[in-house]
Amino acid sequence: MQIYLPIAEVSVNAFLLLGLGGMVGILSGMFGVGGGFLMTPLLFFIGIPPAVAVATEANQIVASSFSGVLAHFKRKTVDLKMGGVLLVGGLIGAAFGVVVFNYLKAQGQVDLLVRLCYVVFLGIIGSLMFVESLNAIRKSRKNPGPVKRKKHNWIHGLPFKMRFRVSGLYISVIPPIVVGIAVGILAAIMGVGGGFIMVPAMIYLLGMPTKVVVGTSLFQIIFVTGFTTLLHATTNFTVDIALAVLLLLGGVIGAQIGTRIGTYLKAEQLRILLALMVMLVCAKLGLDLLLEPSELYSIGTAGGH
């Protein structure tokens, strides 16, 4: 069943969009990520313009993350205090990111920027997570038992400390705010929740337990992506409501399924699966940038870039 998307100005299969939304929702519930790192490139692949894909996907992430975080609230695995600190940085980063996005859109360079950002960030994060997860699995086989987190590192020497009881931490608020700012910028420019950056940072940099990381990440993602969607809709008018609704429907259902699947897998297994998906998407985007396109020229508006 074909449906016309007025803002994107393309026709796509409605069931395909529902399926993509459901798949990304499952990832959201399993890994504590918004799923935009996967969905936005997939939207590129089916012909959605990058500017529209970025702005609209931020909207879809709100719903899938909200659905996922409800399940984590029931299990009491959400650190609201840490989520609030991350959110402060996230809102600042999102506002700055939208300004940069709009400037590059006016210069006609936003499509290239978005694709390059995906290749660079997904390549680095995917490789690091894959190597670390393999090492964690090997250690757990040699010495079964819970993996101990590093209790003290350079972060514990920073000022403005705050106690986060749910996470069992007493650290400075500076690192969480910086992580939040970085994630907010990514949300605005790349149309992602930033979970693929935030989840590793919360585990390895802040030292949070994995069971709390997923719910807390989703909690923060809801507000940052909601704010990003609002800014994109009011400044560059690239949010396609028809596309968003179809992705939302699939995402909400998929998040509940993903949350249940996540309870049956070990933390190391979850991380290595996420790393593999990140690396596959990165490889596909990289090939698209390097290989010669089937159509060398495209028709644009008068005076466009």
mmCIF file of C-alpha atoms in Angstrom:
data_model
loop_
_atom_site.group_PDB
_atom_site.id
_atom_site.type_symbol
_atom_site.label_atom_id
_atom_site.label_comp_id
_atom_site.label_asym_id
_atom_site.label_seq_id
_atom_site.Cartn_x
_atom_site.Cartn_y
_atom_site.Cartn_z
ATOM 1 C CA MET A 1 0.000 0.000 0.000
ATOM 2 C CA GLN A 2 1.706 3.176 -1.221
ATOM 3 C CA ILE A 3 1.347 6.403 0.754
ATOM 4 C CA TYR A 4 2.470 9.879 -0.294
ATOM 5 C CA LEU A 5 4.593 11.818 2.211
ATOM 6 C CA PRO A 6 3.900 15.553 1.679
ATOM 7 C CA ILE A 7 7.047 17.026 3.265
ATOM 8 C CA ALA A 8 9.446 14.373 1.954
ATOM 9 C CA GLU A 9 7.654 14.537 -1.450
ATOM 10 C CA VAL A 10 8.002 10.790 -2.110
ATOM 11 C CA SER A 11 5.683 7.747 -2.124
ATOM 12 C CA VAL A 12 6.590 4.734 0.026
ATOM 13 C CA ASN A 13 4.970 1.499 1.205
ATOM 14 C CA ALA A 14 3.091 2.068 4.487
ATOM 15 C CA PHE A 15 3.723 -1.485 5.730
ATOM 16 C CA LEU A 16 7.446 -1.064 5.091
ATOM 17 C CA LEU A 17 7.487 2.000 7.351
ATOM 18 C CA LEU A 18 5.488 0.178 10.046
ATOM 19 C CA GLY A 19 7.972 -2.703 9.903
ATOM 20 C CA LEU A 20 10.972 -0.383 10.146
ATOM 21 C CA GLY A 21 9.378 1.404 13.108
ATOM 22 C CA GLY A 22 8.736 -1.915 14.859
ATOM 23 C CA MET A 23 12.294 -3.118 14.306
ATOM 24 C CA VAL A 24 13.776 0.088 15.714
ATOM 25 C CA GLY A 25 11.356 -0.071 18.647
ATOM 26 C CA ILE A 26 12.680 -3.533 19.504
ATOM 27 C CA LEU A 27 16.227 -2.144 19.499
ATOM 28 C CA SER A 28 15.100 0.695 21.764
ATOM 29 C CA GLY A 29 13.720 -1.682 24.370
ATOM 30 C CA MET A 30 16.682 -4.077 24.203
ATOM 31 C CA PHE A 31 19.618 -1.685 24.225
ATOM 32 C CA GLY A 32 18.354 1.570 25.727
ATOM 33 C CA VAL A 33 18.961 3.469 22.475
ATOM 34 C CA GLY A 34 16.479 5.545 20.552
ATOM 35 C CA GLY A 35 17.244 3.545 17.402
ATOM 36 C CA GLY A 36 17.775 6.598 15.229
ATOM 37 C CA PHE A 37 21.326 5.494 14.374
ATOM 38 C CA LEU A 38 19.720 2.669 12.420
ATOM 39 C CA MET A 39 16.396 4.164 11.322
ATOM 40 C CA THR A 40 17.721 7.416 9.847
ATOM 41 C CA PRO A 41 20.131 5.650 7.432
ATOM 42 C CA LEU A 42 17.344 3.194 6.526
ATOM 43 C CA LEU A 43 15.142 6.161 5.619
ATOM 44 C CA PHE A 44 17.980 7.429 3.398
ATOM 45 C CA PHE A 45 18.065 4.025 1.670
ATOM 46 C CA ILE A 46 14.322 4.079 0.802
ATOM 47 C CA GLY A 47 14.541 7.576 -0.698
ATOM 48 C CA ILE A 48 13.659 9.965 2.155
ATOM 49 C CA PRO A 49 15.710 13.222 1.915
ATOM 50 C CA PRO A 50 18.309 13.388 4.753
ATOM 51 C CA ALA A 51 16.987 16.694 6.156
ATOM 52 C CA VAL A 52 13.457 15.253 6.465
ATOM 53 C CA ALA A 53 14.728 11.909 7.797
ATOM 54 C CA VAL A 54 16.738 13.600 10.569
ATOM 55 C CA ALA A 55 13.917 15.857 11.773
ATOM 56 C CA THR A 56 11.162 13.231 11.549
ATOM 57 C CA GLU A 57 13.156 10.407 13.120
ATOM 58 C CA ALA A 58 13.766 12.537 16.211
ATOM 59 C CA ASN A 59 9.975 12.581 16.596
ATOM 60 C CA GLN A 60 9.669 8.790 16.272
ATOM 61 C CA ILE A 61 12.363 8.244 18.899
ATOM 62 C CA VAL A 62 10.229 10.094 21.468
ATOM 63 C CA ALA A 63 7.450 7.502 21.239
ATOM 64 C CA SER A 64 9.603 4.367 21.123
ATOM 65 C CA SER A 65 11.729 5.620 24.042
ATOM 66 C CA PHE A 66 8.637 6.530 26.086
ATOM 67 C CA SER A 67 7.166 3.089 25.525
ATOM 68 C CA GLY A 68 10.448 1.451 26.545
ATOM 69 C CA VAL A 69 11.006 3.594 29.647
ATOM 70 C CA LEU A 70 7.569 2.686 31.056
ATOM 71 C CA ALA A 71 8.683 -0.936 31.333
ATOM 72 C CA HIS A 72 11.894 0.142 33.088
ATOM 73 C CA PHE A 73 9.950 2.315 35.544
ATOM 74 C CA LYS A 74 8.016 -0.783 36.584
ATOM 75 C CA ARG A 75 11.303 -2.579 37.294
ATOM 76 C CA LYS A 76 12.704 0.522 39.096
ATOM 77 C CA THR A 77 15.774 0.669 36.852
ATOM 78 C CA VAL A 78 15.619 4.404 36.034
ATOM 79 C CA ASP A 79 17.911 6.882 37.832
ATOM 80 C CA LEU A 80 15.804 10.058 37.616
ATOM 81 C CA LYS A 81 18.468 12.220 39.262
ATOM 82 C CA MET A 82 21.166 11.187 36.779
ATOM 83 C CA GLY A 83 18.634 11.503 33.947
ATOM 84 C CA GLY A 84 17.892 15.081 34.999
ATOM 85 C CA VAL A 85 21.585 16.065 34.967
ATOM 86 C CA LEU A 86 22.070 14.471 31.544
ATOM 87 C CA LEU A 87 18.957 16.275 30.335
ATOM 88 C CA VAL A 88 20.349 19.721 31.223
ATOM 89 C CA GLY A 89 23.328 19.113 28.948
ATOM 90 C CA GLY A 90 21.133 17.498 26.299
ATOM 91 C CA LEU A 91 18.854 20.524 25.890
ATOM 92 C CA ILE A 92 21.842 22.870 25.569
ATOM 93 C CA GLY A 93 23.462 20.612 22.964
ATOM 94 C CA ALA A 94 20.218 20.198 20.989
ATOM 95 C CA ALA A 95 19.705 23.968 20.705
ATOM 96 C CA PHE A 96 23.269 24.441 19.454
ATOM 97 C CA GLY A 97 22.984 21.499 17.053
ATOM 98 C CA VAL A 98 19.828 22.870 15.378
ATOM 99 C CA VAL A 99 21.590 26.207 14.785
ATOM 100 C CA VAL A 100 24.482 24.388 13.061
ATOM 101 C CA PHE A 101 22.054 22.183 11.097
ATOM 102 C CA ASN A 102 20.078 25.175 9.796
ATOM 103 C CA TYR A 103 23.245 27.015 8.777
ATOM 104 C CA LEU A 104 24.552 24.038 6.786
ATOM 105 C CA LYS A 105 21.104 23.473 5.258
ATOM 106 C CA ALA A 106 21.161 27.052 3.989
ATOM 107 C CA GLN A 107 24.623 26.377 2.486
ATOM 108 C CA GLY A 108 23.407 23.174 0.791
ATOM 109 C CA GLN A 109 25.875 20.970 2.698
ATOM 110 C CA VAL A 110 23.605 19.283 5.244
ATOM 111 C CA ASP A 111 23.164 15.979 3.349
ATOM 112 C CA LEU A 112 26.905 15.377 3.125
ATOM 113 C CA LEU A 113 27.433 16.406 6.761
ATOM 114 C CA VAL A 114 24.790 13.985 8.045
ATOM 115 C CA ARG A 115 26.195 11.032 6.102
ATOM 116 C CA LEU A 116 29.809 11.772 7.084
ATOM 117 C CA CYS A 117 28.821 12.118 10.755
ATOM 118 C CA TYR A 118 27.179 8.693 10.626
ATOM 119 C CA VAL A 119 30.192 7.008 9.036
ATOM 120 C CA VAL A 120 32.681 8.545 11.498
ATOM 121 C CA PHE A 121 30.706 8.115 14.726
ATOM 122 C CA LEU A 122 29.255 4.692 13.965
ATOM 123 C CA GLY A 123 32.630 3.367 12.821
ATOM 124 C CA ILE A 124 34.444 4.498 15.974
ATOM 125 C CA ILE A 125 31.757 3.565 18.495
ATOM 126 C CA GLY A 126 30.913 0.239 16.845
ATOM 127 C CA SER A 127 34.543 -0.882 16.734
ATOM 128 C CA LEU A 128 35.253 0.107 20.345
ATOM 129 C CA MET A 129 32.094 -1.568 21.657
ATOM 130 C CA PHE A 130 32.777 -4.747 19.678
ATOM 131 C CA VAL A 131 36.342 -5.126 20.992
ATOM 132 C CA GLU A 132 35.326 -4.361 24.587
ATOM 133 C CA SER A 133 32.373 -6.756 24.487
ATOM 134 C CA LEU A 134 34.538 -9.594 23.155
ATOM 135 C CA ASN A 135 37.043 -9.016 25.960
ATOM 136 C CA ALA A 136 34.238 -8.977 28.539
ATOM 137 C CA ILE A 137 32.836 -12.283 27.239
ATOM 138 C CA ARG A 138 36.286 -13.916 27.343
ATOM 139 C CA LYS A 139 36.861 -12.750 30.932
ATOM 140 C CA SER A 140 33.437 -13.961 32.043
ATOM 141 C CA ARG A 141 34.193 -17.434 30.630
ATOM 142 C CA LYS A 142 37.544 -17.643 32.392
ATOM 143 C CA ASN A 143 36.249 -16.207 35.659
ATOM 144 C CA PRO A 144 32.432 -16.517 35.903
ATOM 145 C CA GLY A 145 30.780 -13.927 38.081
ATOM 146 C CA PRO A 146 29.781 -10.276 37.980
ATOM 147 C CA VAL A 147 32.192 -7.947 36.217
ATOM 148 C CA LYS A 148 33.465 -5.369 38.680
ATOM 149 C CA ARG A 149 33.202 -1.740 37.689
ATOM 150 C CA LYS A 150 36.084 0.617 38.254
ATOM 151 C CA LYS A 151 35.275 2.483 41.430
ATOM 152 C CA HIS A 152 37.853 5.254 41.124
ATOM 153 C CA ASN A 153 39.208 7.123 38.129
ATOM 154 C CA TRP A 154 40.007 10.712 37.157
ATOM 155 C CA ILE A 155 36.307 11.637 37.191
ATOM 156 C CA HIS A 156 36.182 11.207 40.970
ATOM 157 C CA GLY A 157 38.657 14.072 41.354
ATOM 158 C CA LEU A 158 36.405 16.643 39.664
ATOM 159 C CA PRO A 159 34.441 19.227 41.717
ATOM 160 C CA PHE A 160 30.629 19.742 42.067
ATOM 161 C CA LYS A 161 29.959 16.197 43.236
ATOM 162 C CA MET A 162 26.470 14.788 43.631
ATOM 163 C CA ARG A 163 25.194 11.506 45.025
ATOM 164 C CA PHE A 164 23.177 9.279 42.672
ATOM 165 C CA ARG A 165 21.674 6.622 44.932
ATOM 166 C CA VAL A 166 19.966 4.482 42.284
ATOM 167 C CA SER A 167 23.249 4.166 40.349
ATOM 168 C CA GLY A 168 25.324 3.852 43.508
ATOM 169 C CA LEU A 169 27.585 6.746 42.485
ATOM 170 C CA TYR A 170 29.066 9.861 44.081
ATOM 171 C CA ILE A 171 30.649 11.798 41.215
ATOM 172 C CA SER A 172 30.925 15.279 39.706
ATOM 173 C CA VAL A 173 27.998 16.541 37.625
ATOM 174 C CA ILE A 174 30.432 17.873 34.981
ATOM 175 C CA PRO A 175 30.950 14.577 33.028
ATOM 176 C CA PRO A 176 27.183 13.804 32.783
ATOM 177 C CA ILE A 177 26.476 17.345 31.560
ATOM 178 C CA VAL A 178 29.248 17.106 28.935
ATOM 179 C CA VAL A 179 27.897 13.709 27.786
ATOM 180 C CA GLY A 180 24.414 15.262 27.597
ATOM 181 C CA ILE A 181 25.635 18.180 25.469
ATOM 182 C CA ALA A 182 27.361 15.810 23.027
ATOM 183 C CA VAL A 183 24.227 13.681 22.740
ATOM 184 C CA GLY A 184 22.026 16.764 22.223
ATOM 185 C CA ILE A 185 24.193 17.960 19.326
ATOM 186 C CA LEU A 186 24.037 14.508 17.728
ATOM 187 C CA ALA A 187 20.255 14.397 18.161
ATOM 188 C CA ALA A 188 19.870 17.679 16.270
ATOM 189 C CA ILE A 189 22.352 17.005 13.454
ATOM 190 C CA MET A 190 21.958 13.248 12.965
ATOM 191 C CA GLY A 191 18.350 12.612 14.026
ATOM 192 C CA VAL A 192 19.387 10.112 16.700
ATOM 193 C CA GLY A 193 18.606 9.712 20.376
ATOM 194 C CA GLY A 194 22.335 9.399 20.989
ATOM 195 C CA GLY A 195 22.015 6.115 22.869
ATOM 196 C CA PHE A 196 24.915 4.577 20.939
ATOM 197 C CA ILE A 197 27.119 7.306 22.470
ATOM 198 C CA MET A 198 25.354 7.651 25.827
ATOM 199 C CA VAL A 199 25.096 3.976 26.802
ATOM 200 C CA PRO A 200 28.868 3.264 26.469
ATOM 201 C CA ALA A 201 29.679 6.602 28.162
ATOM 202 C CA MET A 202 27.382 5.857 31.102
ATOM 203 C CA ILE A 203 28.865 2.374 31.556
ATOM 204 C CA TYR A 204 32.579 3.005 30.993
ATOM 205 C CA LEU A 205 33.011 6.713 31.764
ATOM 206 C CA LEU A 206 30.517 7.289 34.585
ATOM 207 C CA GLY A 207 30.651 3.717 35.911
ATOM 208 C CA MET A 208 26.893 3.143 36.085
ATOM 209 C CA PRO A 209 25.513 -0.431 36.363
ATOM 210 C CA THR A 210 24.189 -1.748 33.044
ATOM 211 C CA LYS A 211 20.707 -2.530 34.390
ATOM 212 C CA VAL A 212 20.198 1.159 35.316
ATOM 213 C CA VAL A 213 21.856 2.570 32.179
ATOM 214 C CA VAL A 214 19.183 1.404 29.732
ATOM 215 C CA GLY A 215 16.180 2.951 31.504
ATOM 216 C CA THR A 216 18.033 6.174 32.395
ATOM 217 C CA SER A 217 19.234 6.599 28.812
ATOM 218 C CA LEU A 218 15.694 6.215 27.459
ATOM 219 C CA PHE A 219 14.362 8.718 30.017
ATOM 220 C CA GLN A 220 16.803 11.405 28.885
ATOM 221 C CA ILE A 221 16.325 10.630 25.196
ATOM 222 C CA ILE A 222 12.563 11.329 25.398
ATOM 223 C CA PHE A 223 12.996 14.981 26.347
ATOM 224 C CA VAL A 224 16.029 15.772 24.178
ATOM 225 C CA THR A 225 14.512 14.342 20.999
ATOM 226 C CA GLY A 226 11.149 15.973 21.775
ATOM 227 C CA PHE A 227 12.870 19.352 22.108
ATOM 228 C CA THR A 228 14.866 18.696 18.912
ATOM 229 C CA THR A 229 11.691 17.841 16.984
ATOM 230 C CA LEU A 230 10.047 21.065 18.127
ATOM 231 C CA LEU A 231 13.035 23.151 17.003
ATOM 232 C CA HIS A 232 13.227 21.444 13.596
ATOM 233 C CA ALA A 233 9.473 21.825 13.038
ATOM 234 C CA THR A 234 9.460 25.533 13.851
ATOM 235 C CA THR A 235 12.724 26.590 12.181
ATOM 236 C CA ASN A 236 13.192 24.535 9.007
ATOM 237 C CA PHE A 237 9.773 22.804 8.585
ATOM 238 C CA THR A 238 11.210 19.346 7.802
ATOM 239 C CA VAL A 239 9.055 17.181 10.113
ATOM 240 C CA ASP A 240 6.791 14.937 8.021
ATOM 241 C CA ILE A 241 3.760 14.064 10.176
ATOM 242 C CA ALA A 242 2.539 11.214 7.937
ATOM 243 C CA LEU A 243 5.963 9.560 8.075
ATOM 244 C CA ALA A 244 6.240 10.141 11.827
ATOM 245 C CA VAL A 245 2.852 8.558 12.631
ATOM 246 C CA LEU A 246 3.656 5.333 10.777
ATOM 247 C CA LEU A 247 7.060 5.065 12.450
ATOM 248 C CA LEU A 248 5.474 5.834 15.838
ATOM 249 C CA LEU A 249 2.926 3.024 15.585
ATOM 250 C CA GLY A 250 5.580 0.429 14.826
ATOM 251 C CA GLY A 251 8.024 1.847 17.366
ATOM 252 C CA VAL A 252 5.669 1.767 20.363
ATOM 253 C CA ILE A 253 4.783 -1.899 19.811
ATOM 254 C CA GLY A 254 8.385 -2.901 19.080
ATOM 255 C CA ALA A 255 9.756 -1.240 22.252
ATOM 256 C CA GLN A 256 7.613 -3.441 24.495
ATOM 257 C CA ILE A 257 8.798 -6.568 22.671
ATOM 258 C CA GLY A 258 12.441 -5.434 22.860
ATOM 259 C CA THR A 259 12.251 -4.791 26.610
ATOM 260 C CA ARG A 260 11.129 -8.382 27.197
ATOM 261 C CA ILE A 261 13.813 -9.815 24.910
ATOM 262 C CA GLY A 262 16.471 -7.797 26.735
ATOM 263 C CA THR A 263 15.723 -9.522 30.053
ATOM 264 C CA TYR A 264 16.821 -12.899 28.608
ATOM 265 C CA LEU A 265 20.242 -11.754 27.380
ATOM 266 C CA LYS A 266 23.418 -10.981 29.325
ATOM 267 C CA ALA A 267 24.807 -7.427 29.311
ATOM 268 C CA GLU A 268 27.869 -8.489 27.273
ATOM 269 C CA GLN A 269 25.663 -10.187 24.680
ATOM 270 C CA LEU A 270 23.488 -7.090 24.350
ATOM 271 C CA ARG A 271 26.515 -4.869 23.812
ATOM 272 C CA ILE A 272 28.115 -7.079 21.161
ATOM 273 C CA LEU A 273 24.828 -7.334 19.221
ATOM 274 C CA LEU A 274 24.494 -3.551 19.290
ATOM 275 C CA ALA A 275 28.118 -3.159 18.152
ATOM 276 C CA LEU A 276 27.567 -5.488 15.167
ATOM 277 C CA MET A 277 24.461 -3.556 14.056
ATOM 278 C CA VAL A 278 26.298 -0.234 14.348
ATOM 279 C CA MET A 279 29.211 -1.529 12.234
ATOM 280 C CA LEU A 280 26.901 -2.930 9.519
ATOM 281 C CA VAL A 281 25.070 0.388 9.117
ATOM 282 C CA CYS A 282 28.397 2.243 9.038
ATOM 283 C CA ALA A 283 29.714 -0.059 6.282
ATOM 284 C CA LYS A 284 26.606 0.472 4.142
ATOM 285 C CA LEU A 285 26.756 4.275 4.479
ATOM 286 C CA GLY A 286 30.479 4.294 3.747
ATOM 287 C CA LEU A 287 29.968 2.285 0.551
ATOM 288 C CA ASP A 288 27.219 4.648 -0.593
ATOM 289 C CA LEU A 289 29.611 7.591 -0.227
ATOM 290 C CA LEU A 290 32.456 5.844 -2.080
ATOM 291 C CA LEU A 291 30.613 4.061 -4.898
ATOM 292 C CA GLU A 292 29.454 5.938 -7.972
ATOM 293 C CA PRO A 293 25.680 6.584 -7.767
ATOM 294 C CA SER A 294 23.343 5.194 -10.439
ATOM 295 C CA GLU A 295 22.183 8.760 -11.182
ATOM 296 C CA LEU A 296 24.994 11.309 -11.378
ATOM 297 C CA TYR A 297 22.671 14.304 -11.539
ATOM 298 C CA SER A 298 19.537 15.304 -9.642
ATOM 299 C CA ILE A 299 16.993 18.041 -10.237
ATOM 300 C CA GLY A 300 16.913 20.794 -7.623
ATOM 301 C CA THR A 301 15.078 24.058 -7.118
ATOM 302 C CA ALA A 302 16.271 27.220 -8.829
ATOM 303 C CA GLY A 303 19.118 28.787 -6.931
ATOM 304 C CA GLY A 304 19.664 25.601 -4.879
ATOM 305 C CA HIS A 305 22.986 23.948 -4.177
#
